[in-house]
GROMACS .gro file of C-alpha atoms in nm:
model
  469
    1UNK     CA    1  15.608 -15.412  15.360
    2UNK     CA    2  15.411 -15.111  15.479
    3UNK     CA    3  15.432 -15.069  15.855
    4UNK     CA    4  15.087 -15.065  16.013
    5UNK     CA    5  15.047 -14.990  16.383
    6UNK     CA    6  14.730 -14.956  16.585
    7UNK     CA    7  14.601 -14.786  16.895
    8UNK     CA    8  14.305 -14.973  17.040
    9UNK     CA    9  14.142 -14.804  17.342
   10UNK     CA   10  13.816 -14.909  17.507
   11UNK     CA   11  13.542 -14.645  17.543
   12UNK     CA   12  13.477 -14.717  17.909
   13UNK     CA   13  13.590 -14.395  18.075
   14UNK     CA   14  13.809 -14.088  18.050
   15UNK     CA   15  14.119 -14.104  17.830
   16UNK     CA   16  14.413 -14.235  18.035
   17UNK     CA   17  14.748 -14.052  18.013
   18UNK     CA   18  14.916 -14.390  17.968
   19UNK     CA   19  14.696 -14.451  17.666
   20UNK     CA   20  14.788 -14.109  17.532
   21UNK     CA   21  15.157 -14.200  17.557
   22UNK     CA   22  15.097 -14.528  17.370
   23UNK     CA   23  14.907 -14.343  17.100
   24UNK     CA   24  15.192 -14.095  17.054
   25UNK     CA   25  15.456 -14.367  17.041
   26UNK     CA   26  15.258 -14.557  16.777
   27UNK     CA   27  15.192 -14.234  16.586
   28UNK     CA   28  15.559 -14.134  16.574
   29UNK     CA   29  15.678 -14.483  16.483
   30UNK     CA   30  15.433 -14.500  16.193
   31UNK     CA   31  15.546 -14.159  16.066
   32UNK     CA   32  15.913 -14.253  16.092
   33UNK     CA   33  15.855 -14.572  15.893
   34UNK     CA   34  15.630 -14.413  15.635
   35UNK     CA   35  15.354 -14.635  15.767
   36UNK     CA   36  14.993 -14.615  15.877
   37UNK     CA   37  14.842 -14.543  16.217
   38UNK     CA   38  14.515 -14.728  16.272
   39UNK     CA   39  14.262 -14.635  16.539
   40UNK     CA   40  14.043 -14.919  16.660
   41UNK     CA   41  13.777 -14.872  16.928
   42UNK     CA   42  13.745 -15.194  17.128
   43UNK     CA   43  13.378 -15.157  17.212
   44UNK     CA   44  13.266 -15.513  17.284
   45UNK     CA   45  13.205 -15.445  17.654
   46UNK     CA   46  12.849 -15.329  17.589
   47UNK     CA   47  12.767 -15.286  17.958
   48UNK     CA   48  13.039 -15.023  18.008
   49UNK     CA   49  13.074 -14.859  17.666
   50UNK     CA   50  12.920 -14.519  17.605
   51UNK     CA   51  12.916 -14.310  17.283
   52UNK     CA   52  13.044 -14.008  17.475
   53UNK     CA   53  13.354 -14.203  17.578
   54UNK     CA   54  13.427 -14.275  17.212
   55UNK     CA   55  13.391 -13.908  17.128
   56UNK     CA   56  13.615 -13.834  17.425
   57UNK     CA   57  13.887 -14.057  17.277
   58UNK     CA   58  13.865 -13.881  16.941
   59UNK     CA   59  13.869 -13.536  17.103
   60UNK     CA   60  14.164 -13.624  17.325
   61UNK     CA   61  14.362 -13.751  17.027
   62UNK     CA   62  14.278 -13.430  16.842
   63UNK     CA   63  14.407 -13.229  17.135
   64UNK     CA   64  14.746 -13.400  17.152
   65UNK     CA   65  14.795 -13.364  16.778
   66UNK     CA   66  14.663 -13.691  16.630
   67UNK     CA   67  14.387 -13.528  16.434
   68UNK     CA   68  14.087 -13.688  16.270
   69UNK     CA   69  14.144 -13.765  15.907
   70UNK     CA   70  14.517 -13.821  15.956
   71UNK     CA   71  14.476 -14.185  16.056
   72UNK     CA   72  14.290 -14.490  15.935
   73UNK     CA   73  13.966 -14.551  16.120
   74UNK     CA   74  13.818 -14.541  16.366
   75UNK     CA   75  13.717 -14.903  16.330
   76UNK     CA   76  13.493 -15.065  16.588
   77UNK     CA   77  13.572 -15.408  16.724
   78UNK     CA   78  13.203 -15.495  16.754
   79UNK     CA   79  13.171 -15.474  16.377
   80UNK     CA   80  13.414 -15.765  16.342
   81UNK     CA   81  13.223 -16.009  16.565
   82UNK     CA   82  13.152 -16.244  16.276
   83UNK     CA   83  13.524 -16.279  16.201
   84UNK     CA   84  13.593 -16.349  16.569
   85UNK     CA   85  13.344 -16.637  16.576
   86UNK     CA   86  13.467 -16.770  16.243
   87UNK     CA   87  13.825 -16.780  16.374
   88UNK     CA   88  13.712 -16.966  16.686
   89UNK     CA   89  13.533 -17.220  16.466
   90UNK     CA   90  13.843 -17.271  16.249
   91UNK     CA   91  14.058 -17.335  16.553
   92UNK     CA   92  13.810 -17.595  16.677
   93UNK     CA   93  13.781 -17.764  16.340
   94UNK     CA   94  14.159 -17.785  16.305
   95UNK     CA   95  14.197 -17.944  16.648
   96UNK     CA   96  14.375 -17.642  16.793
   97UNK     CA   97  14.089 -17.578  17.037
   98UNK     CA   98  13.840 -17.791  17.229
   99UNK     CA   99  13.528 -17.744  17.437
  100UNK     CA  100  13.527 -17.761  17.815
  101UNK     CA  101  13.246 -17.731  18.070
  102UNK     CA  102  13.464 -17.716  18.380
  103UNK     CA  103  13.388 -17.450  18.636
  104UNK     CA  104  13.653 -17.283  18.847
  105UNK     CA  105  13.536 -17.498  19.139
  106UNK     CA  106  13.578 -17.814  18.929
  107UNK     CA  107  13.938 -17.730  18.850
  108UNK     CA  108  14.010 -17.639  19.211
  109UNK     CA  109  13.862 -17.967  19.334
  110UNK     CA  110  14.082 -18.170  19.098
  111UNK     CA  111  14.404 -17.981  19.158
  112UNK     CA  112  14.349 -17.914  19.525
  113UNK     CA  113  14.451 -17.551  19.490
  114UNK     CA  114  14.277 -17.230  19.395
  115UNK     CA  115  14.606 -17.109  19.249
  116UNK     CA  116  14.657 -17.397  19.009
  117UNK     CA  117  14.587 -17.333  18.642
  118UNK     CA  118  14.354 -17.536  18.423
  119UNK     CA  119  14.464 -17.900  18.406
  120UNK     CA  120  14.355 -17.991  18.051
  121UNK     CA  121  14.082 -18.222  18.175
  122UNK     CA  122  13.869 -18.200  17.857
  123UNK     CA  123  14.153 -18.205  17.603
  124UNK     CA  124  14.062 -18.539  17.451
  125UNK     CA  125  13.709 -18.605  17.577
  126UNK     CA  126  13.538 -18.485  17.261
  127UNK     CA  127  13.293 -18.247  17.423
  128UNK     CA  128  13.092 -18.053  17.167
  129UNK     CA  129  12.958 -17.697  17.168
  130UNK     CA  130  12.669 -17.616  17.393
  131UNK     CA  131  12.547 -17.383  17.669
  132UNK     CA  132  12.819 -17.334  17.926
  133UNK     CA  133  13.084 -17.498  17.707
  134UNK     CA  134  13.384 -17.268  17.679
  135UNK     CA  135  13.631 -17.309  17.394
  136UNK     CA  136  13.992 -17.354  17.507
  137UNK     CA  137  14.306 -17.326  17.299
  138UNK     CA  138  14.520 -17.639  17.292
  139UNK     CA  139  14.860 -17.507  17.396
  140UNK     CA  140  15.156 -17.712  17.267
  141UNK     CA  141  15.295 -17.948  17.531
  142UNK     CA  142  15.656 -17.894  17.435
  143UNK     CA  143  15.886 -17.623  17.313
  144UNK     CA  144  15.877 -17.252  17.382
  145UNK     CA  145  15.721 -16.940  17.238
  146UNK     CA  146  15.976 -16.672  17.154
  147UNK     CA  147  15.845 -16.315  17.138
  148UNK     CA  148  16.046 -16.078  16.917
  149UNK     CA  149  16.027 -15.749  17.103
  150UNK     CA  150  16.191 -15.427  16.983
  151UNK     CA  151  16.243 -15.314  17.343
  152UNK     CA  152  16.287 -15.634  17.542
  153UNK     CA  153  16.480 -15.851  17.299
  154UNK     CA  154  16.341 -16.203  17.276
  155UNK     CA  155  16.145 -16.298  17.590
  156UNK     CA  156  16.095 -16.673  17.589
  157UNK     CA  157  15.799 -16.857  17.743
  158UNK     CA  158  15.794 -17.233  17.798
  159UNK     CA  159  15.474 -17.370  17.647
  160UNK     CA  160  15.426 -17.621  17.928
  161UNK     CA  161  15.377 -17.327  18.164
  162UNK     CA  162  15.097 -17.176  17.954
  163UNK     CA  163  14.762 -17.328  18.041
  164UNK     CA  164  14.497 -17.414  17.782
  165UNK     CA  165  14.335 -17.072  17.788
  166UNK     CA  166  13.976 -16.981  17.702
  167UNK     CA  167  13.923 -16.819  17.362
  168UNK     CA  168  13.541 -16.822  17.356
  169UNK     CA  169  13.294 -16.811  17.643
  170UNK     CA  170  13.016 -17.053  17.718
  171UNK     CA  171  12.772 -16.838  17.518
  172UNK     CA  172  13.001 -16.855  17.212
  173UNK     CA  173  13.132 -16.499  17.232
  174UNK     CA  174  13.510 -16.473  17.177
  175UNK     CA  175  13.720 -16.332  17.459
  176UNK     CA  176  13.952 -16.035  17.424
  177UNK     CA  177  14.262 -16.243  17.345
  178UNK     CA  178  14.110 -16.391  17.030
  179UNK     CA  179  13.919 -16.080  16.922
  180UNK     CA  180  14.233 -15.872  16.951
  181UNK     CA  181  14.436 -16.113  16.740
  182UNK     CA  182  14.169 -16.146  16.470
  183UNK     CA  183  14.127 -15.768  16.450
  184UNK     CA  184  14.502 -15.720  16.411
  185UNK     CA  185  14.509 -15.984  16.136
  186UNK     CA  186  14.212 -15.831  15.956
  187UNK     CA  187  14.370 -15.486  15.965
  188UNK     CA  188  14.713 -15.605  15.858
  189UNK     CA  189  14.888 -15.483  16.172
  190UNK     CA  190  15.263 -15.540  16.146
  191UNK     CA  191  15.381 -15.392  16.478
  192UNK     CA  192  15.207 -15.393  16.815
  193UNK     CA  193  15.339 -15.121  17.047
  194UNK     CA  194  15.177 -15.129  17.390
  195UNK     CA  195  15.240 -15.128  17.766
  196UNK     CA  196  15.437 -15.410  17.929
  197UNK     CA  197  15.132 -15.511  18.135
  198UNK     CA  198  15.017 -15.692  17.819
  199UNK     CA  199  15.340 -15.895  17.792
  200UNK     CA  200  15.204 -16.200  17.983
  201UNK     CA  201  14.928 -16.229  17.721
  202UNK     CA  202  15.166 -16.199  17.430
  203UNK     CA  203  15.278 -16.566  17.405
  204UNK     CA  204  14.912 -16.670  17.404
  205UNK     CA  205  14.832 -16.422  17.130
  206UNK     CA  206  15.137 -16.525  16.930
  207UNK     CA  207  15.027 -16.890  16.953
  208UNK     CA  208  14.688 -16.784  16.817
  209UNK     CA  209  14.848 -16.600  16.525
  210UNK     CA  210  15.051 -16.907  16.438
  211UNK     CA  211  14.756 -17.145  16.479
  212UNK     CA  212  14.553 -16.928  16.242
  213UNK     CA  213  14.833 -16.949  15.985
  214UNK     CA  214  14.947 -16.587  15.993
  215UNK     CA  215  15.292 -16.452  16.079
  216UNK     CA  216  15.280 -16.272  16.417
  217UNK     CA  217  15.354 -15.900  16.435
  218UNK     CA  218  15.668 -15.751  16.579
  219UNK     CA  219  15.604 -15.658  16.940
  220UNK     CA  220  15.723 -15.366  17.151
  221UNK     CA  221  15.626 -15.353  17.516
  222UNK     CA  222  15.699 -15.015  17.673
  223UNK     CA  223  15.729 -14.971  18.052
  224UNK     CA  224  15.412 -14.903  18.247
  225UNK     CA  225  15.349 -14.557  18.391
  226UNK     CA  226  15.359 -14.540  18.772
  227UNK     CA  227  15.288 -14.287  19.046
  228UNK     CA  228  15.529 -14.153  19.308
  229UNK     CA  229  15.486 -14.473  19.512
  230UNK     CA  230  15.585 -14.672  19.204
  231UNK     CA  231  15.234 -14.813  19.174
  232UNK     CA  232  15.077 -14.847  18.832
  233UNK     CA  233  14.866 -14.540  18.761
  234UNK     CA  234  14.507 -14.617  18.849
  235UNK     CA  235  14.197 -14.419  18.753
  236UNK     CA  236  14.052 -14.506  19.095
  237UNK     CA  237  14.345 -14.360  19.286
  238UNK     CA  238  14.545 -14.123  19.064
  239UNK     CA  239  14.478 -13.826  18.843
  240UNK     CA  240  14.505 -14.000  18.507
  241UNK     CA  241  14.241 -13.848  18.278
  242UNK     CA  242  14.396 -13.653  17.992
  243UNK     CA  243  14.079 -13.444  17.975
  244UNK     CA  244  14.129 -13.333  18.338
  245UNK     CA  245  14.472 -13.195  18.254
  246UNK     CA  246  14.338 -13.028  17.941
  247UNK     CA  247  14.053 -12.866  18.134
  248UNK     CA  248  14.289 -12.750  18.407
  249UNK     CA  249  14.487 -12.560  18.150
  250UNK     CA  250  14.780 -12.777  18.047
  251UNK     CA  251  14.900 -12.702  17.696
  252UNK     CA  252  14.887 -12.983  17.443
  253UNK     CA  253  15.251 -12.924  17.347
  254UNK     CA  254  15.370 -12.954  17.706
  255UNK     CA  255  15.167 -13.268  17.769
  256UNK     CA  256  15.285 -13.425  17.444
  257UNK     CA  257  15.649 -13.350  17.518
  258UNK     CA  258  15.625 -13.478  17.873
  259UNK     CA  259  15.447 -13.802  17.783
  260UNK     CA  260  15.718 -13.886  17.532
  261UNK     CA  261  15.981 -13.848  17.805
  262UNK     CA  262  15.823 -14.126  18.011
  263UNK     CA  263  16.084 -14.393  17.952
  264UNK     CA  264  16.282 -14.217  17.680
  265UNK     CA  265  16.491 -13.901  17.638
  266UNK     CA  266  16.616 -13.698  17.340
  267UNK     CA  267  16.986 -13.653  17.282
  268UNK     CA  268  17.187 -13.417  17.498
  269UNK     CA  269  17.109 -13.283  17.841
  270UNK     CA  270  16.768 -13.145  17.755
  271UNK     CA  271  16.405 -13.230  17.808
  272UNK     CA  272  16.200 -12.948  17.660
  273UNK     CA  273  16.261 -12.973  17.288
  274UNK     CA  274  16.070 -12.891  16.971
  275UNK     CA  275  15.823 -13.161  16.871
  276UNK     CA  276  16.009 -13.204  16.542
  277UNK     CA  277  16.315 -13.318  16.740
  278UNK     CA  278  16.111 -13.581  16.924
  279UNK     CA  279  15.959 -13.703  16.598
  280UNK     CA  280  16.307 -13.732  16.448
  281UNK     CA  281  16.498 -13.881  16.742
  282UNK     CA  282  16.251 -14.116  16.911
  283UNK     CA  283  16.359 -14.480  16.889
  284UNK     CA  284  16.168 -14.773  17.033
  285UNK     CA  285  16.486 -14.967  17.101
  286UNK     CA  286  16.607 -14.679  17.321
  287UNK     CA  287  16.307 -14.692  17.552
  288UNK     CA  288  16.410 -14.766  17.911
  289UNK     CA  289  16.295 -15.096  18.057
  290UNK     CA  290  16.221 -14.943  18.399
  291UNK     CA  291  15.874 -14.822  18.496
  292UNK     CA  292  15.811 -14.461  18.400
  293UNK     CA  293  15.727 -14.219  18.684
  294UNK     CA  294  15.447 -13.977  18.599
  295UNK     CA  295  15.558 -13.676  18.803
  296UNK     CA  296  15.277 -13.420  18.807
  297UNK     CA  297  15.504 -13.158  18.964
  298UNK     CA  298  15.748 -13.195  18.678
  299UNK     CA  299  15.465 -13.180  18.425
  300UNK     CA  300  15.343 -12.861  18.591
  301UNK     CA  301  15.691 -12.709  18.561
  302UNK     CA  302  15.701 -12.816  18.197
  303UNK     CA  303  15.370 -12.648  18.136
  304UNK     CA  304  15.486 -12.326  18.298
  305UNK     CA  305  15.783 -12.319  18.062
  306UNK     CA  306  15.556 -12.370  17.763
  307UNK     CA  307  15.319 -12.095  17.880
  308UNK     CA  308  15.604 -11.848  17.922
  309UNK     CA  309  15.731 -11.932  17.574
  310UNK     CA  310  15.402 -11.838  17.407
  311UNK     CA  311  15.378 -11.509  17.218
  312UNK     CA  312  15.161 -11.281  17.431
  313UNK     CA  313  14.881 -11.279  17.173
  314UNK     CA  314  14.869 -11.660  17.178
  315UNK     CA  315  14.867 -11.658  17.558
  316UNK     CA  316  14.570 -11.420  17.555
  317UNK     CA  317  14.385 -11.649  17.315
  318UNK     CA  318  14.472 -11.960  17.516
  319UNK     CA  319  14.325 -11.806  17.833
  320UNK     CA  320  13.989 -11.720  17.676
  321UNK     CA  321  13.799 -12.039  17.776
  322UNK     CA  322  13.873 -11.970  18.143
  323UNK     CA  323  13.804 -11.599  18.114
  324UNK     CA  324  13.479 -11.632  17.924
  325UNK     CA  325  13.347 -11.952  18.083
  326UNK     CA  326  13.344 -12.170  17.773
  327UNK     CA  327  13.464 -12.529  17.774
  328UNK     CA  328  13.578 -12.520  18.135
  329UNK     CA  329  13.495 -12.717  18.446
  330UNK     CA  330  13.348 -12.410  18.617
  331UNK     CA  331  13.265 -12.061  18.492
  332UNK     CA  332  13.464 -11.762  18.621
  333UNK     CA  333  13.323 -11.566  18.918
  334UNK     CA  334  13.220 -11.277  18.691
  335UNK     CA  335  12.952 -11.247  18.426
  336UNK     CA  336  13.057 -11.243  18.059
  337UNK     CA  337  12.957 -10.878  18.021
  338UNK     CA  338  13.189 -10.784  18.307
  339UNK     CA  339  13.496 -10.916  18.130
  340UNK     CA  340  13.714 -10.638  17.989
  341UNK     CA  341  13.936 -10.769  17.711
  342UNK     CA  342  14.148 -10.452  17.705
  343UNK     CA  343  14.214 -10.471  18.077
  344UNK     CA  344  14.319 -10.832  18.047
  345UNK     CA  345  14.546 -10.757  17.752
  346UNK     CA  346  14.718 -10.493  17.965
  347UNK     CA  347  14.804 -10.739  18.245
  348UNK     CA  348  14.851 -11.051  18.032
  349UNK     CA  349  15.233 -11.018  18.005
  350UNK     CA  350  15.251 -10.993  18.385
  351UNK     CA  351  15.023 -11.292  18.441
  352UNK     CA  352  15.200 -11.504  18.183
  353UNK     CA  353  15.516 -11.522  18.393
  354UNK     CA  354  15.330 -11.622  18.708
  355UNK     CA  355  15.105 -11.914  18.622
  356UNK     CA  356  15.184 -12.279  18.555
  357UNK     CA  357  14.843 -12.383  18.422
  358UNK     CA  358  14.594 -12.167  18.235
  359UNK     CA  359  14.315 -12.209  18.491
  360UNK     CA  360  14.529 -12.013  18.736
  361UNK     CA  361  14.462 -11.703  18.531
  362UNK     CA  362  14.124 -11.657  18.702
  363UNK     CA  363  14.240 -11.599  19.063
  364UNK     CA  364  14.519 -11.378  18.929
  365UNK     CA  365  14.295 -11.136  18.742
  366UNK     CA  366  13.945 -11.174  18.890
  367UNK     CA  367  13.981 -10.847  19.086
  368UNK     CA  368  13.977 -10.658  18.754
  369UNK     CA  369  13.632 -10.780  18.653
  370UNK     CA  370  13.438 -10.789  18.979
  371UNK     CA  371  13.247 -10.505  19.143
  372UNK     CA  372  13.436 -10.585  19.463
  373UNK     CA  373  13.724 -10.823  19.525
  374UNK     CA  374  13.681 -11.175  19.657
  375UNK     CA  375  13.841 -11.143  19.999
  376UNK     CA  376  14.056 -11.429  20.122
  377UNK     CA  377  13.965 -11.416  20.491
  378UNK     CA  378  14.288 -11.583  20.598
  379UNK     CA  379  14.484 -11.322  20.405
  380UNK     CA  380  14.273 -11.044  20.561
  381UNK     CA  381  14.336 -11.171  20.913
  382UNK     CA  382  14.707 -11.207  20.851
  383UNK     CA  383  14.751 -10.866  20.694
  384UNK     CA  384  14.503 -10.623  20.848
  385UNK     CA  385  14.665 -10.573  21.189
  386UNK     CA  386  14.716 -10.276  21.419
  387UNK     CA  387  14.804  -9.969  21.217
  388UNK     CA  388  14.651 -10.094  20.891
  389UNK     CA  389  14.351  -9.860  20.915
  390UNK     CA  390  14.569  -9.551  20.955
  391UNK     CA  391  14.803  -9.672  20.679
  392UNK     CA  392  14.506  -9.707  20.441
  393UNK     CA  393  14.386  -9.358  20.537
  394UNK     CA  394  14.724  -9.210  20.448
  395UNK     CA  395  14.752  -9.414  20.126
  396UNK     CA  396  14.407  -9.304  20.011
  397UNK     CA  397  14.488  -8.939  20.077
  398UNK     CA  398  14.822  -8.969  19.894
  399UNK     CA  399  14.667  -9.148  19.596
  400UNK     CA  400  14.387  -8.891  19.573
  401UNK     CA  401  14.647  -8.618  19.533
  402UNK     CA  402  14.827  -8.786  19.243
  403UNK     CA  403  14.829  -8.598  18.913
  404UNK     CA  404  14.932  -8.907  18.713
  405UNK     CA  405  14.778  -9.250  18.775
  406UNK     CA  406  15.060  -9.477  18.662
  407UNK     CA  407  15.254  -9.761  18.820
  408UNK     CA  408  15.571  -9.565  18.886
  409UNK     CA  409  15.388  -9.275  19.054
  410UNK     CA  410  15.179  -9.515  19.262
  411UNK     CA  411  15.488  -9.701  19.377
  412UNK     CA  412  15.688  -9.393  19.477
  413UNK     CA  413  15.385  -9.246  19.655
  414UNK     CA  414  15.322  -9.557  19.862
  415UNK     CA  415  15.693  -9.588  19.941
  416UNK     CA  416  15.679  -9.238  20.087
  417UNK     CA  417  15.372  -9.326  20.294
  418UNK     CA  418  15.553  -9.626  20.438
  419UNK     CA  419  15.876  -9.438  20.500
  420UNK     CA  420  15.691  -9.193  20.727
  421UNK     CA  421  15.592  -9.492  20.938
  422UNK     CA  422  15.933  -9.659  20.923
  423UNK     CA  423  15.802  -9.936  20.698
  424UNK     CA  424  15.960 -10.093  20.394
  425UNK     CA  425  15.752 -10.116  20.078
  426UNK     CA  426  15.669 -10.484  20.126
  427UNK     CA  427  15.500 -10.414  20.460
  428UNK     CA  428  15.335 -10.100  20.331
  429UNK     CA  429  15.179 -10.248  20.021
  430UNK     CA  430  15.039 -10.564  20.187
  431UNK     CA  431  14.718 -10.402  20.327
  432UNK     CA  432  14.667 -10.217  19.998
  433UNK     CA  433  14.698 -10.539  19.799
  434UNK     CA  434  14.446 -10.725  20.015
  435UNK     CA  435  14.206 -10.429  20.008
  436UNK     CA  436  14.218 -10.405  19.630
  437UNK     CA  437  14.268 -10.766  19.511
  438UNK     CA  438  14.150 -10.969  19.812
  439UNK     CA  439  14.474 -11.169  19.827
  440UNK     CA  440  14.829 -11.141  19.957
  441UNK     CA  441  14.987 -11.264  19.633
  442UNK     CA  442  14.919 -11.192  19.270
  443UNK     CA  443  15.026 -10.973  18.985
  444UNK     CA  444  15.263 -10.679  19.048
  445UNK     CA  445  15.057 -10.442  19.261
  446UNK     CA  446  15.122 -10.105  19.103
  447UNK     CA  447  15.073 -10.218  18.745
  448UNK     CA  448  14.747 -10.379  18.865
  449UNK     CA  449  14.631 -10.053  19.026
  450UNK     CA  450  14.711  -9.865  18.708
  451UNK     CA  451  14.487 -10.096  18.505
  452UNK     CA  452  14.213 -10.106  18.769
  453UNK     CA  453  14.197  -9.727  18.766
  454UNK     CA  454  14.183  -9.449  19.022
  455UNK     CA  455  13.813  -9.462  19.108
  456UNK     CA  456  13.786  -9.838  19.160
  457UNK     CA  457  14.113  -9.854  19.352
  458UNK     CA  458  14.016  -9.579  19.595
  459UNK     CA  459  13.664  -9.721  19.639
  460UNK     CA  460  13.807 -10.056  19.744
  461UNK     CA  461  14.061  -9.903  19.979
  462UNK     CA  462  13.788  -9.696  20.149
  463UNK     CA  463  13.566 -10.004  20.181
  464UNK     CA  464  13.851 -10.194  20.347
  465UNK     CA  465  13.910  -9.903  20.582
  466UNK     CA  466  13.546  -9.904  20.689
  467UNK     CA  467  13.565 -10.276  20.761
  468UNK     CA  468  13.849 -10.203  21.002
  469UNK     CA  469  13.641  -9.962  21.210
   0.00000   0.00000   0.00000
């Protein structure tokens, strides 16, 4: 038997990081088993679906390494609507489903509780199809439904506790439960790997598989992804869009590695490992049953490690979208013609060790490409105190006299200026840094001044001095 797994997102918004984890888990499992990964777009919610969301899913999968052409599909659930209706009809004809025109209020009136499930009122009343007549599955009265789950063992659900659930609406359109089952049957899916939030629906879906005469798939319900308050990640409350992390400058390799660690770990006391190790060692039956905490701080640290591990040339290439204003959330504060590739290449090794996400490259190097620095007013107020004007005067005079404009000469010269005032280098260089870069923190100062050049450095220091008048 060829293993066939599927990833079935809905194109109703940005691509959720939890969905990305499910896609990766399915992808790796299929590769390990020599099987097939199927992509199905569940697009039957016409009111919320948008073509750009579908393209967003495909692009996001590309980014994390599940490239187009390497999987089967994408298929679209809407294209299988005829099969969904045909399955509903077969279930009715075989007596496994019946029509019901009860409203929620009807059920509540009979049971006396808004929390009571459907009471089977129309099971044997012979109601036929018609407007407002929903089709309900006839759940067995006795026995239990056993779900074979690669992660959770064999969860068992008593059938008497499963209500006769709706499989087609009053207008005849099948609901998600039935459409999902029929699609999986049509596509020959053998294993369904998904989040545990779907587990309550699984006995219902398994009953549908059996009623339609097909052997159910093997299930694997992985733990849900939660935030720091142990709440399920929500797009309304949490930062969950994979595209947002991509556009902020997270590397695909770091994101991929981190997502696979949500509920699982490779052998040994290690977390950052080559992707080939994850592909080789990942096992569904080793996935932890506890909810998986999506720790953005940890992801950020991961990403910093991945950035520092890049060859410098690759780091330079990776920064280009943020430096040139292509494919980013916002363009850089300079015009494209102001960007100096040689200047950036000179400071790239220094910047590479100081940023955790690629978008941070802009505030670290913007002073190189602007006519004047963007002054952080809080930094100015904190740094430019009594004595700063005179210190800048002395520094300008000392820098003007330099024969060689290099980092070492600049450093020793400014140290001497500070020593005459009884200041250590840290105190001495702070006003110079703010005058030249606009900030109190950034790349190593003297290497930055060397790249910026004598003329631009002195011009900025003089301008800062005039502001202190």
